[in-house]
PDB file of C-alpha atoms in Angstrom:
ATOM      1  CA  UNK A   1     -11.242  -3.506 -22.003  1.00 93.00           C
ATOM      2  CA  UNK A   2     -11.314  -0.061 -20.413  1.00 96.00           C
ATOM      3  CA  UNK A   3      -8.080   1.327 -18.934  1.00 97.00           C
ATOM      4  CA  UNK A   4      -7.968   3.803 -16.060  1.00 97.00           C
ATOM      5  CA  UNK A   5      -4.882   6.015 -15.697  1.00 97.00           C
ATOM      6  CA  UNK A   6      -3.553   7.557 -12.490  1.00 97.00           C
ATOM      7  CA  UNK A   7      -0.233   9.397 -12.550  1.00 96.00           C
ATOM      8  CA  UNK A   8       1.875  10.867  -9.762  1.00 94.00           C
ATOM      9  CA  UNK A   9       2.883  14.235 -11.211  1.00 93.00           C
ATOM     10  CA  UNK A  10       5.788  14.514  -8.772  1.00 93.00           C
ATOM     11  CA  UNK A  11       7.294  11.522 -10.583  1.00 93.00           C
ATOM     12  CA  UNK A  12       5.710  11.847 -14.027  1.00 94.00           C
ATOM     13  CA  UNK A  13       7.000  15.320 -14.850  1.00 93.00           C
ATOM     14  CA  UNK A  14       4.545  17.194 -17.097  1.00 92.00           C
ATOM     15  CA  UNK A  15       2.570  13.958 -17.431  1.00 92.00           C
ATOM     16  CA  UNK A  16       4.919  12.763 -20.183  1.00 95.00           C
ATOM     17  CA  UNK A  17       4.656   9.040 -19.399  1.00 96.00           C
ATOM     18  CA  UNK A  18       0.859   9.142 -19.066  1.00 96.00           C
ATOM     19  CA  UNK A  19       0.601  10.927 -22.426  1.00 95.00           C
ATOM     20  CA  UNK A  20       2.713   8.179 -23.993  1.00 96.00           C
ATOM     21  CA  UNK A  21       0.300   5.552 -22.678  1.00 97.00           C
ATOM     22  CA  UNK A  22      -2.699   7.496 -24.011  1.00 96.00           C
ATOM     23  CA  UNK A  23      -1.101   7.554 -27.476  1.00 96.00           C
ATOM     24  CA  UNK A  24      -0.559   3.782 -27.300  1.00 97.00           C
ATOM     25  CA  UNK A  25      -4.160   3.155 -26.222  1.00 97.00           C
ATOM     26  CA  UNK A  26      -5.566   5.380 -28.980  1.00 96.00           C
ATOM     27  CA  UNK A  27      -3.433   3.586 -31.562  1.00 96.00           C
ATOM     28  CA  UNK A  28      -4.758   0.221 -30.386  1.00 97.00           C
ATOM     29  CA  UNK A  29      -8.385   1.376 -30.080  1.00 97.00           C
ATOM     30  CA  UNK A  30      -8.519   0.790 -26.323  1.00 97.00           C
ATOM     31  CA  UNK A  31     -10.942   2.939 -24.328  1.00 96.00           C
ATOM     32  CA  UNK A  32      -9.517   4.819 -21.361  1.00 96.00           C
ATOM     33  CA  UNK A  33     -10.153   7.357 -18.602  1.00 96.00           C
ATOM     34  CA  UNK A  34      -7.555   9.499 -16.851  1.00 96.00           C
ATOM     35  CA  UNK A  35      -7.815  10.769 -13.291  1.00 95.00           C
ATOM     36  CA  UNK A  36      -8.685  14.440 -13.067  1.00 92.00           C
ATOM     37  CA  UNK A  37      -5.727  15.141 -10.746  1.00 91.00           C
ATOM     38  CA  UNK A  38      -3.732  15.705 -13.974  1.00 88.00           C
ATOM     39  CA  UNK A  39      -6.300  17.881 -15.735  1.00 86.00           C
ATOM     40  CA  UNK A  40      -4.063  20.987 -15.707  1.00 82.00           C
ATOM     41  CA  UNK A  41      -1.299  19.182 -17.616  1.00 84.00           C
ATOM     42  CA  UNK A  42      -3.228  16.658 -19.684  1.00 85.00           C
ATOM     43  CA  UNK A  43      -6.128  18.310 -21.481  1.00 79.00           C
ATOM     44  CA  UNK A  44      -8.307  15.327 -22.309  1.00 81.00           C
ATOM     45  CA  UNK A  45     -12.048  14.844 -22.657  1.00 82.00           C
ATOM     46  CA  UNK A  46     -11.706  11.592 -20.698  1.00 90.00           C
ATOM     47  CA  UNK A  47     -10.614  13.285 -17.449  1.00 90.00           C
ATOM     48  CA  UNK A  48     -12.721  11.917 -14.610  1.00 94.00           C
ATOM     49  CA  UNK A  49     -12.770  11.782 -10.793  1.00 94.00           C
ATOM     50  CA  UNK A  50     -10.887   8.854  -9.306  1.00 94.00           C
ATOM     51  CA  UNK A  51     -13.891   7.081  -7.777  1.00 93.00           C
ATOM     52  CA  UNK A  52     -15.697   7.113 -11.128  1.00 95.00           C
ATOM     53  CA  UNK A  53     -12.503   6.012 -12.875  1.00 95.00           C
ATOM     54  CA  UNK A  54     -12.335   2.935 -10.647  1.00 94.00           C
ATOM     55  CA  UNK A  55     -16.001   2.126 -11.277  1.00 95.00           C
ATOM     56  CA  UNK A  56     -15.688   2.365 -15.065  1.00 96.00           C
ATOM     57  CA  UNK A  57     -12.255   0.757 -15.594  1.00 96.00           C
ATOM     58  CA  UNK A  58     -11.289  -2.893 -15.949  1.00 96.00           C
ATOM     59  CA  UNK A  59      -7.628  -2.228 -15.148  1.00 97.00           C
ATOM     60  CA  UNK A  60      -5.713   0.759 -13.763  1.00 97.00           C
ATOM     61  CA  UNK A  61      -2.276   1.946 -14.886  1.00 97.00           C
ATOM     62  CA  UNK A  62      -0.533   3.718 -11.987  1.00 97.00           C
ATOM     63  CA  UNK A  63       2.553   5.838 -12.752  1.00 97.00           C
ATOM     64  CA  UNK A  64       5.032   6.395  -9.903  1.00 95.00           C
ATOM     65  CA  UNK A  65       6.683   4.262  -7.265  1.00 92.00           C
ATOM     66  CA  UNK A  66       5.502   2.103  -4.380  1.00 91.00           C
ATOM     67  CA  UNK A  67       3.999   5.146  -2.658  1.00 92.00           C
ATOM     68  CA  UNK A  68       1.772   5.744  -5.667  1.00 94.00           C
ATOM     69  CA  UNK A  69       0.645   2.133  -5.635  1.00 95.00           C
ATOM     70  CA  UNK A  70      -0.234   2.439  -1.946  1.00 94.00           C
ATOM     71  CA  UNK A  71      -2.270   5.556  -2.709  1.00 93.00           C
ATOM     72  CA  UNK A  72      -4.208   3.919  -5.550  1.00 95.00           C
ATOM     73  CA  UNK A  73      -5.014   0.905  -3.361  1.00 95.00           C
ATOM     74  CA  UNK A  74      -6.102   3.206  -0.537  1.00 91.00           C
ATOM     75  CA  UNK A  75      -8.296   5.412  -2.742  1.00 90.00           C
ATOM     76  CA  UNK A  76      -9.943   2.353  -4.301  1.00 91.00           C
ATOM     77  CA  UNK A  77     -11.213   1.174  -0.894  1.00 86.00           C
ATOM     78  CA  UNK A  78     -13.290  -1.997  -1.369  1.00 88.00           C
ATOM     79  CA  UNK A  79     -13.610  -1.571  -5.149  1.00 91.00           C
ATOM     80  CA  UNK A  80     -10.183  -2.950  -6.021  1.00 92.00           C
ATOM     81  CA  UNK A  81      -9.326  -3.270  -9.708  1.00 95.00           C
ATOM     82  CA  UNK A  82      -6.164  -4.944 -11.106  1.00 96.00           C
ATOM     83  CA  UNK A  83      -3.304  -2.439 -11.148  1.00 97.00           C
ATOM     84  CA  UNK A  84      -0.388  -2.203 -13.584  1.00 97.00           C
ATOM     85  CA  UNK A  85       2.420  -0.341 -11.847  1.00 95.00           C
ATOM     86  CA  UNK A  86       4.640   1.721 -14.178  1.00 96.00           C
ATOM     87  CA  UNK A  87       7.867   2.361 -12.290  1.00 92.00           C
ATOM     88  CA  UNK A  88       9.018   5.979 -12.174  1.00 92.00           C
ATOM     89  CA  UNK A  89      10.790   5.562  -8.838  1.00 76.00           C
ATOM     90  CA  UNK A  90      13.832   3.498  -7.890  1.00 73.00           C
ATOM     91  CA  UNK A  91      13.459  -0.289  -7.703  1.00 67.00           C
ATOM     92  CA  UNK A  92       9.774  -0.450  -6.826  1.00 73.00           C
ATOM     93  CA  UNK A  93       8.562  -3.609  -5.098  1.00 82.00           C
ATOM     94  CA  UNK A  94       5.008  -3.220  -6.323  1.00 88.00           C
ATOM     95  CA  UNK A  95       5.546  -1.756  -9.792  1.00 87.00           C
ATOM     96  CA  UNK A  96       6.114  -4.184 -12.651  1.00 84.00           C
ATOM     97  CA  UNK A  97       6.568  -2.220 -15.899  1.00 93.00           C
ATOM     98  CA  UNK A  98       9.147   0.273 -17.178  1.00 91.00           C
ATOM     99  CA  UNK A  99       8.052   3.206 -19.343  1.00 94.00           C
ATOM    100  CA  UNK A 100       9.649   1.698 -22.448  1.00 94.00           C
ATOM    101  CA  UNK A 101       7.682  -1.543 -21.852  1.00 94.00           C
ATOM    102  CA  UNK A 102       4.208   0.022 -21.872  1.00 96.00           C
ATOM    103  CA  UNK A 103       3.248  -0.893 -25.430  1.00 97.00           C
ATOM    104  CA  UNK A 104       4.248  -4.495 -24.837  1.00 96.00           C
ATOM    105  CA  UNK A 105       2.235  -4.460 -21.599  1.00 96.00           C
ATOM    106  CA  UNK A 106      -0.870  -3.200 -23.436  1.00 97.00           C
ATOM    107  CA  UNK A 107      -0.471  -5.919 -26.070  1.00 97.00           C
ATOM    108  CA  UNK A 108      -0.226  -8.589 -23.375  1.00 96.00           C
ATOM    109  CA  UNK A 109      -3.301  -7.191 -21.633  1.00 96.00           C
ATOM    110  CA  UNK A 110      -5.306  -7.325 -24.854  1.00 96.00           C
ATOM    111  CA  UNK A 111      -4.233 -10.933 -25.414  1.00 95.00           C
ATOM    112  CA  UNK A 112      -4.874 -11.888 -21.790  1.00 94.00           C
ATOM    113  CA  UNK A 113      -1.265 -12.963 -21.268  1.00 95.00           C
ATOM    114  CA  UNK A 114      -0.805 -11.963 -17.634  1.00 95.00           C
ATOM    115  CA  UNK A 115      -1.506 -13.137 -14.110  1.00 94.00           C
ATOM    116  CA  UNK A 116      -3.072 -11.358 -11.167  1.00 94.00           C
ATOM    117  CA  UNK A 117      -1.181 -11.320  -7.894  1.00 94.00           C
ATOM    118  CA  UNK A 118      -3.317 -10.881  -4.780  1.00 95.00           C
ATOM    119  CA  UNK A 119      -1.985  -9.053  -1.736  1.00 96.00           C
ATOM    120  CA  UNK A 120      -3.716  -9.134   1.629  1.00 96.00           C
ATOM    121  CA  UNK A 121      -4.967  -5.875   3.153  1.00 97.00           C
ATOM    122  CA  UNK A 122      -5.521  -4.848   6.749  1.00 98.00           C
ATOM    123  CA  UNK A 123      -8.807  -3.387   7.938  1.00 97.00           C
ATOM    124  CA  UNK A 124      -8.136  -0.790  10.610  1.00 98.00           C
ATOM    125  CA  UNK A 125     -11.177   0.171  12.686  1.00 98.00           C
ATOM    126  CA  UNK A 126     -11.345   3.062  15.150  1.00 97.00           C
ATOM    127  CA  UNK A 127     -14.155   4.793  17.037  1.00 94.00           C
ATOM    128  CA  UNK A 128     -14.285   7.345  14.218  1.00 91.00           C
ATOM    129  CA  UNK A 129     -13.813   5.429  10.980  1.00 95.00           C
ATOM    130  CA  UNK A 130     -12.334   2.446   9.129  1.00 96.00           C
ATOM    131  CA  UNK A 131      -9.278   2.351   6.874  1.00 96.00           C
ATOM    132  CA  UNK A 132      -7.527  -0.175   4.637  1.00 96.00           C
ATOM    133  CA  UNK A 133      -3.788  -0.751   4.623  1.00 96.00           C
ATOM    134  CA  UNK A 134      -1.502  -2.605   2.223  1.00 97.00           C
ATOM    135  CA  UNK A 135       1.695  -2.143   4.252  1.00 97.00           C
ATOM    136  CA  UNK A 136       1.067  -1.365   7.902  1.00 98.00           C
ATOM    137  CA  UNK A 137      -0.952   0.446  10.536  1.00 98.00           C
ATOM    138  CA  UNK A 138       0.978   2.249  13.274  1.00 98.00           C
ATOM    139  CA  UNK A 139      -0.098   3.658  16.634  1.00 97.00           C
ATOM    140  CA  UNK A 140       2.687   5.981  17.740  1.00 95.00           C
ATOM    141  CA  UNK A 141       3.531   9.184  19.559  1.00 92.00           C
ATOM    142  CA  UNK A 142       2.703  12.481  17.886  1.00 92.00           C
ATOM    143  CA  UNK A 143       6.286  13.607  18.508  1.00 81.00           C
ATOM    144  CA  UNK A 144       9.451  11.831  19.579  1.00 72.00           C
ATOM    145  CA  UNK A 145       9.675  13.655  22.893  1.00 75.00           C
ATOM    146  CA  UNK A 146       7.839  11.040  24.968  1.00 81.00           C
ATOM    147  CA  UNK A 147       7.722   7.254  25.118  1.00 89.00           C
ATOM    148  CA  UNK A 148       4.349   5.736  24.272  1.00 92.00           C
ATOM    149  CA  UNK A 149       2.757   2.903  26.213  1.00 95.00           C
ATOM    150  CA  UNK A 150       0.568   0.551  24.162  1.00 97.00           C
ATOM    151  CA  UNK A 151      -1.323  -2.515  25.353  1.00 97.00           C
ATOM    152  CA  UNK A 152      -1.615  -5.346  22.803  1.00 98.00           C
ATOM    153  CA  UNK A 153      -4.391  -7.932  22.779  1.00 98.00           C
ATOM    154  CA  UNK A 154      -4.517 -10.735  20.203  1.00 98.00           C
ATOM    155  CA  UNK A 155      -7.742 -12.722  19.776  1.00 98.00           C
ATOM    156  CA  UNK A 156      -9.149 -11.336  23.054  1.00 93.00           C
ATOM    157  CA  UNK A 157      -6.069 -12.475  24.956  1.00 97.00           C
ATOM    158  CA  UNK A 158      -3.642 -10.043  26.543  1.00 97.00           C
ATOM    159  CA  UNK A 159      -0.259 -10.351  24.785  1.00 96.00           C
ATOM    160  CA  UNK A 160       1.973  -7.606  26.203  1.00 95.00           C
ATOM    161  CA  UNK A 161       2.375  -3.927  26.985  1.00 96.00           C
ATOM    162  CA  UNK A 162       5.091  -2.112  25.063  1.00 95.00           C
ATOM    163  CA  UNK A 163       6.959   1.064  26.005  1.00 95.00           C
ATOM    164  CA  UNK A 164       8.363   2.382  22.737  1.00 95.00           C
ATOM    165  CA  UNK A 165       7.964   5.013  20.030  1.00 94.00           C
ATOM    166  CA  UNK A 166       4.960   3.065  18.765  1.00 95.00           C
ATOM    167  CA  UNK A 167       3.508  -0.277  17.706  1.00 97.00           C
ATOM    168  CA  UNK A 168       2.733  -1.444  14.175  1.00 98.00           C
ATOM    169  CA  UNK A 169       0.837  -4.286  12.574  1.00 98.00           C
ATOM    170  CA  UNK A 170       2.258  -5.191   9.174  1.00 98.00           C
ATOM    171  CA  UNK A 171       1.205  -7.341   6.224  1.00 98.00           C
ATOM    172  CA  UNK A 172       3.661  -9.553   4.305  1.00 97.00           C
ATOM    173  CA  UNK A 173       3.825  -6.752   1.719  1.00 96.00           C
ATOM    174  CA  UNK A 174       4.757  -4.301   4.480  1.00 96.00           C
ATOM    175  CA  UNK A 175       7.347  -6.680   5.912  1.00 96.00           C
ATOM    176  CA  UNK A 176       9.925  -5.194   3.516  1.00 93.00           C
ATOM    177  CA  UNK A 177       9.004  -1.608   4.461  1.00 92.00           C
ATOM    178  CA  UNK A 178       8.771   0.094   7.891  1.00 95.00           C
ATOM    179  CA  UNK A 179       8.658  -3.176   9.802  1.00 96.00           C
ATOM    180  CA  UNK A 180      11.961  -4.258   8.241  1.00 94.00           C
ATOM    181  CA  UNK A 181      13.558  -1.006   9.417  1.00 93.00           C
ATOM    182  CA  UNK A 182      12.427  -1.987  12.931  1.00 94.00           C
ATOM    183  CA  UNK A 183      14.191  -5.367  12.701  1.00 94.00           C
ATOM    184  CA  UNK A 184      11.057  -7.243  11.707  1.00 96.00           C
ATOM    185  CA  UNK A 185      11.190 -10.491   9.693  1.00 96.00           C
ATOM    186  CA  UNK A 186      10.631 -10.579   5.941  1.00 95.00           C
ATOM    187  CA  UNK A 187       7.565 -12.568   4.901  1.00 96.00           C
ATOM    188  CA  UNK A 188       6.970 -13.919   1.427  1.00 94.00           C
ATOM    189  CA  UNK A 189       3.843 -12.273  -0.080  1.00 92.00           C
ATOM    190  CA  UNK A 190       1.954 -15.576  -0.034  1.00 92.00           C
ATOM    191  CA  UNK A 191       2.417 -16.180   3.707  1.00 96.00           C
ATOM    192  CA  UNK A 192      -0.899 -15.897   5.539  1.00 97.00           C
ATOM    193  CA  UNK A 193       0.353 -13.946   8.518  1.00 98.00           C
ATOM    194  CA  UNK A 194       0.770 -10.506  10.043  1.00 98.00           C
ATOM    195  CA  UNK A 195       3.638  -9.019  12.037  1.00 98.00           C
ATOM    196  CA  UNK A 196       3.159  -7.167  15.321  1.00 98.00           C
ATOM    197  CA  UNK A 197       6.251  -5.053  15.834  1.00 97.00           C
ATOM    198  CA  UNK A 198       7.400  -2.186  18.061  1.00 96.00           C
ATOM    199  CA  UNK A 199       9.348   0.928  17.099  1.00 95.00           C
ATOM    200  CA  UNK A 200      12.500   1.552  19.169  1.00 93.00           C
ATOM    201  CA  UNK A 201      11.250  -0.397  22.212  1.00 93.00           C
ATOM    202  CA  UNK A 202      12.526   0.590  25.643  1.00 91.00           C
ATOM    203  CA  UNK A 203      13.005  -3.030  26.640  1.00 87.00           C
ATOM    204  CA  UNK A 204      15.475  -5.898  26.647  1.00 82.00           C
ATOM    205  CA  UNK A 205      12.889  -8.488  25.603  1.00 83.00           C
ATOM    206  CA  UNK A 206      10.570  -6.858  23.043  1.00 87.00           C
ATOM    207  CA  UNK A 207      10.628  -8.835  19.793  1.00 92.00           C
ATOM    208  CA  UNK A 208       8.400  -8.918  16.673  1.00 96.00           C
ATOM    209  CA  UNK A 209       5.550 -11.440  16.722  1.00 97.00           C
ATOM    210  CA  UNK A 210       4.319 -13.294  13.635  1.00 98.00           C
ATOM    211  CA  UNK A 211       0.631 -14.169  13.989  1.00 98.00           C
ATOM    212  CA  UNK A 212      -2.105 -15.705  11.836  1.00 98.00           C
ATOM    213  CA  UNK A 213      -3.824 -13.300   9.468  1.00 97.00           C
ATOM    214  CA  UNK A 214      -7.105 -14.652  10.866  1.00 98.00           C
ATOM    215  CA  UNK A 215      -6.302 -13.017  14.207  1.00 98.00           C
ATOM    216  CA  UNK A 216      -7.778  -9.816  15.586  1.00 98.00           C
ATOM    217  CA  UNK A 217      -5.291  -7.340  17.062  1.00 98.00           C
ATOM    218  CA  UNK A 218      -6.370  -4.636  19.504  1.00 98.00           C
ATOM    219  CA  UNK A 219      -3.957  -1.812  20.227  1.00 98.00           C
ATOM    220  CA  UNK A 220      -4.889   0.388  23.202  1.00 97.00           C
ATOM    221  CA  UNK A 221      -3.062   3.622  23.917  1.00 96.00           C
ATOM    222  CA  UNK A 222      -2.108   4.020  27.563  1.00 96.00           C
ATOM    223  CA  UNK A 223      -0.464   7.355  26.760  1.00 94.00           C
ATOM    224  CA  UNK A 224      -1.767  10.694  25.564  1.00 93.00           C
ATOM    225  CA  UNK A 225      -0.873  12.495  22.324  1.00 94.00           C
ATOM    226  CA  UNK A 226      -0.851   9.497  19.993  1.00 96.00           C
ATOM    227  CA  UNK A 227      -1.583   9.224  16.288  1.00 97.00           C
ATOM    228  CA  UNK A 228      -2.760   6.531  13.889  1.00 97.00           C
ATOM    229  CA  UNK A 229      -0.689   6.273  10.721  1.00 97.00           C
ATOM    230  CA  UNK A 230      -1.884   4.015   7.890  1.00 97.00           C
ATOM    231  CA  UNK A 231       0.543   3.329   5.031  1.00 96.00           C
ATOM    232  CA  UNK A 232       2.532   6.431   5.931  1.00 94.00           C
ATOM    233  CA  UNK A 233      -0.466   8.786   6.151  1.00 95.00           C
ATOM    234  CA  UNK A 234      -1.716  10.286   9.428  1.00 96.00           C
ATOM    235  CA  UNK A 235      -5.393   9.362   9.766  1.00 97.00           C
ATOM    236  CA  UNK A 236      -6.278  10.330  13.346  1.00 97.00           C
ATOM    237  CA  UNK A 237      -4.679  12.132  16.300  1.00 96.00           C
ATOM    238  CA  UNK A 238      -5.619  11.316  19.905  1.00 96.00           C
ATOM    239  CA  UNK A 239      -5.064  13.801  22.694  1.00 94.00           C
ATOM    240  CA  UNK A 240      -6.401  11.452  25.368  1.00 94.00           C
ATOM    241  CA  UNK A 241      -5.396   7.927  26.331  1.00 94.00           C
ATOM    242  CA  UNK A 242      -7.455   4.708  26.188  1.00 95.00           C
ATOM    243  CA  UNK A 243      -8.047   4.940  22.436  1.00 95.00           C
ATOM    244  CA  UNK A 244      -8.434   1.484  20.883  1.00 97.00           C
ATOM    245  CA  UNK A 245      -7.512   0.403  17.368  1.00 98.00           C
ATOM    246  CA  UNK A 246      -8.903  -2.907  16.044  1.00 98.00           C
ATOM    247  CA  UNK A 247      -6.963  -4.522  13.197  1.00 98.00           C
ATOM    248  CA  UNK A 248      -8.136  -7.535  11.197  1.00 98.00           C
ATOM    249  CA  UNK A 249      -7.766  -9.035   7.740  1.00 97.00           C
ATOM    250  CA  UNK A 250      -9.813  -7.157   5.146  1.00 97.00           C
ATOM    251  CA  UNK A 251     -12.391  -9.137   3.203  1.00 95.00           C
ATOM    252  CA  UNK A 252     -10.950  -7.935  -0.111  1.00 95.00           C
ATOM    253  CA  UNK A 253      -7.394  -7.904  -1.483  1.00 96.00           C
ATOM    254  CA  UNK A 254      -5.230  -5.615  -3.561  1.00 96.00           C
ATOM    255  CA  UNK A 255      -4.775  -6.904  -7.126  1.00 96.00           C
ATOM    256  CA  UNK A 256      -1.587  -6.401  -9.149  1.00 95.00           C
ATOM    257  CA  UNK A 257      -1.054  -7.456 -12.751  1.00 95.00           C
ATOM    258  CA  UNK A 258       2.197  -9.316 -13.409  1.00 93.00           C
ATOM    259  CA  UNK A 259       3.520 -10.030 -16.896  1.00 90.00           C
ATOM    260  CA  UNK A 260       6.770 -11.848 -16.186  1.00 78.00           C
ATOM    261  CA  UNK A 261       8.138 -14.460 -13.831  1.00 71.00           C
ATOM    262  CA  UNK A 262      10.203 -12.111 -11.713  1.00 69.00           C
ATOM    263  CA  UNK A 263      11.288 -13.824  -8.519  1.00 75.00           C
ATOM    264  CA  UNK A 264      10.386 -12.157  -5.196  1.00 81.00           C
ATOM    265  CA  UNK A 265      13.747 -13.053  -3.715  1.00 81.00           C
ATOM    266  CA  UNK A 266      15.670 -11.620  -6.665  1.00 79.00           C
ATOM    267  CA  UNK A 267      13.824  -8.330  -6.250  1.00 77.00           C
ATOM    268  CA  UNK A 268      14.402  -8.475  -2.510  1.00 81.00           C
ATOM    269  CA  UNK A 269      18.138  -8.842  -3.076  1.00 81.00           C
ATOM    270  CA  UNK A 270      18.121  -5.867  -5.460  1.00 73.00           C
ATOM    271  CA  UNK A 271      16.218  -3.690  -3.003  1.00 70.00           C
ATOM    272  CA  UNK A 272      18.293  -4.558   0.015  1.00 74.00           C
ATOM    273  CA  UNK A 273      21.517  -4.092  -1.933  1.00 74.00           C
ATOM    274  CA  UNK A 274      20.520  -0.598  -3.104  1.00 64.00           C
ATOM    275  CA  UNK A 275      22.818   2.126  -1.735  1.00 58.00           C
ATOM    276  CA  UNK A 276      21.163   5.130  -3.386  1.00 58.00           C
ATOM    277  CA  UNK A 277      22.515   7.524  -5.980  1.00 57.00           C
TER     278      UNK A 277
END
């Protein structure tokens, strides 16, 4: 087994948690690589670029919160490897291990005592490029000064035109993120569906739509000055109208290693009951 390590240095101050994992791996004679984004803090001969790390690793430890997990999935593109999320954030829907549980997690990995949870990804295609999304893809206004107008087609059939701050297509994983904040439904991770939702619609009848994940969604901007945001990151900006975004189910899935039998609904209750510090 070869372990890849990616750490978010905004969460893992001075790379302390990643260094702890390296010590555990050395003690247990497990080979590893660490992403070169931490090379200034973690002087290690096994520092390597992320794309090579993914190629050479059997499993990736990601230190941070849900945002870090989204980044690792995004950077991995089609070469998804099972990810162990070490939680350095708050609750963390996607992370599974606390820092003080890392040695136990390594032992379970060595013994093969774990399961792999698969999460569906979106493929987002534009005239310029293609992107993958674990949570959602959003076509929205560059600023909040003007209402956007977006035409929505599903499986080559016209569905509706929405006047709003934007339109998003969300996975079940993303149903507890931005879509939830826009009054979207919560989907269990194993539901084979997507959500088409609008942001602050200027309408009395605009409601979220739950559609099959086998569907193709086409979003067409009927307004100028729009942007495409994928998992919280701006990917493209459009000055002109009539830009079209095509969203489908990706052929590959994100893979997360789970060690326990934590219930999705228990975690959901914890997250939705969180009031902050």
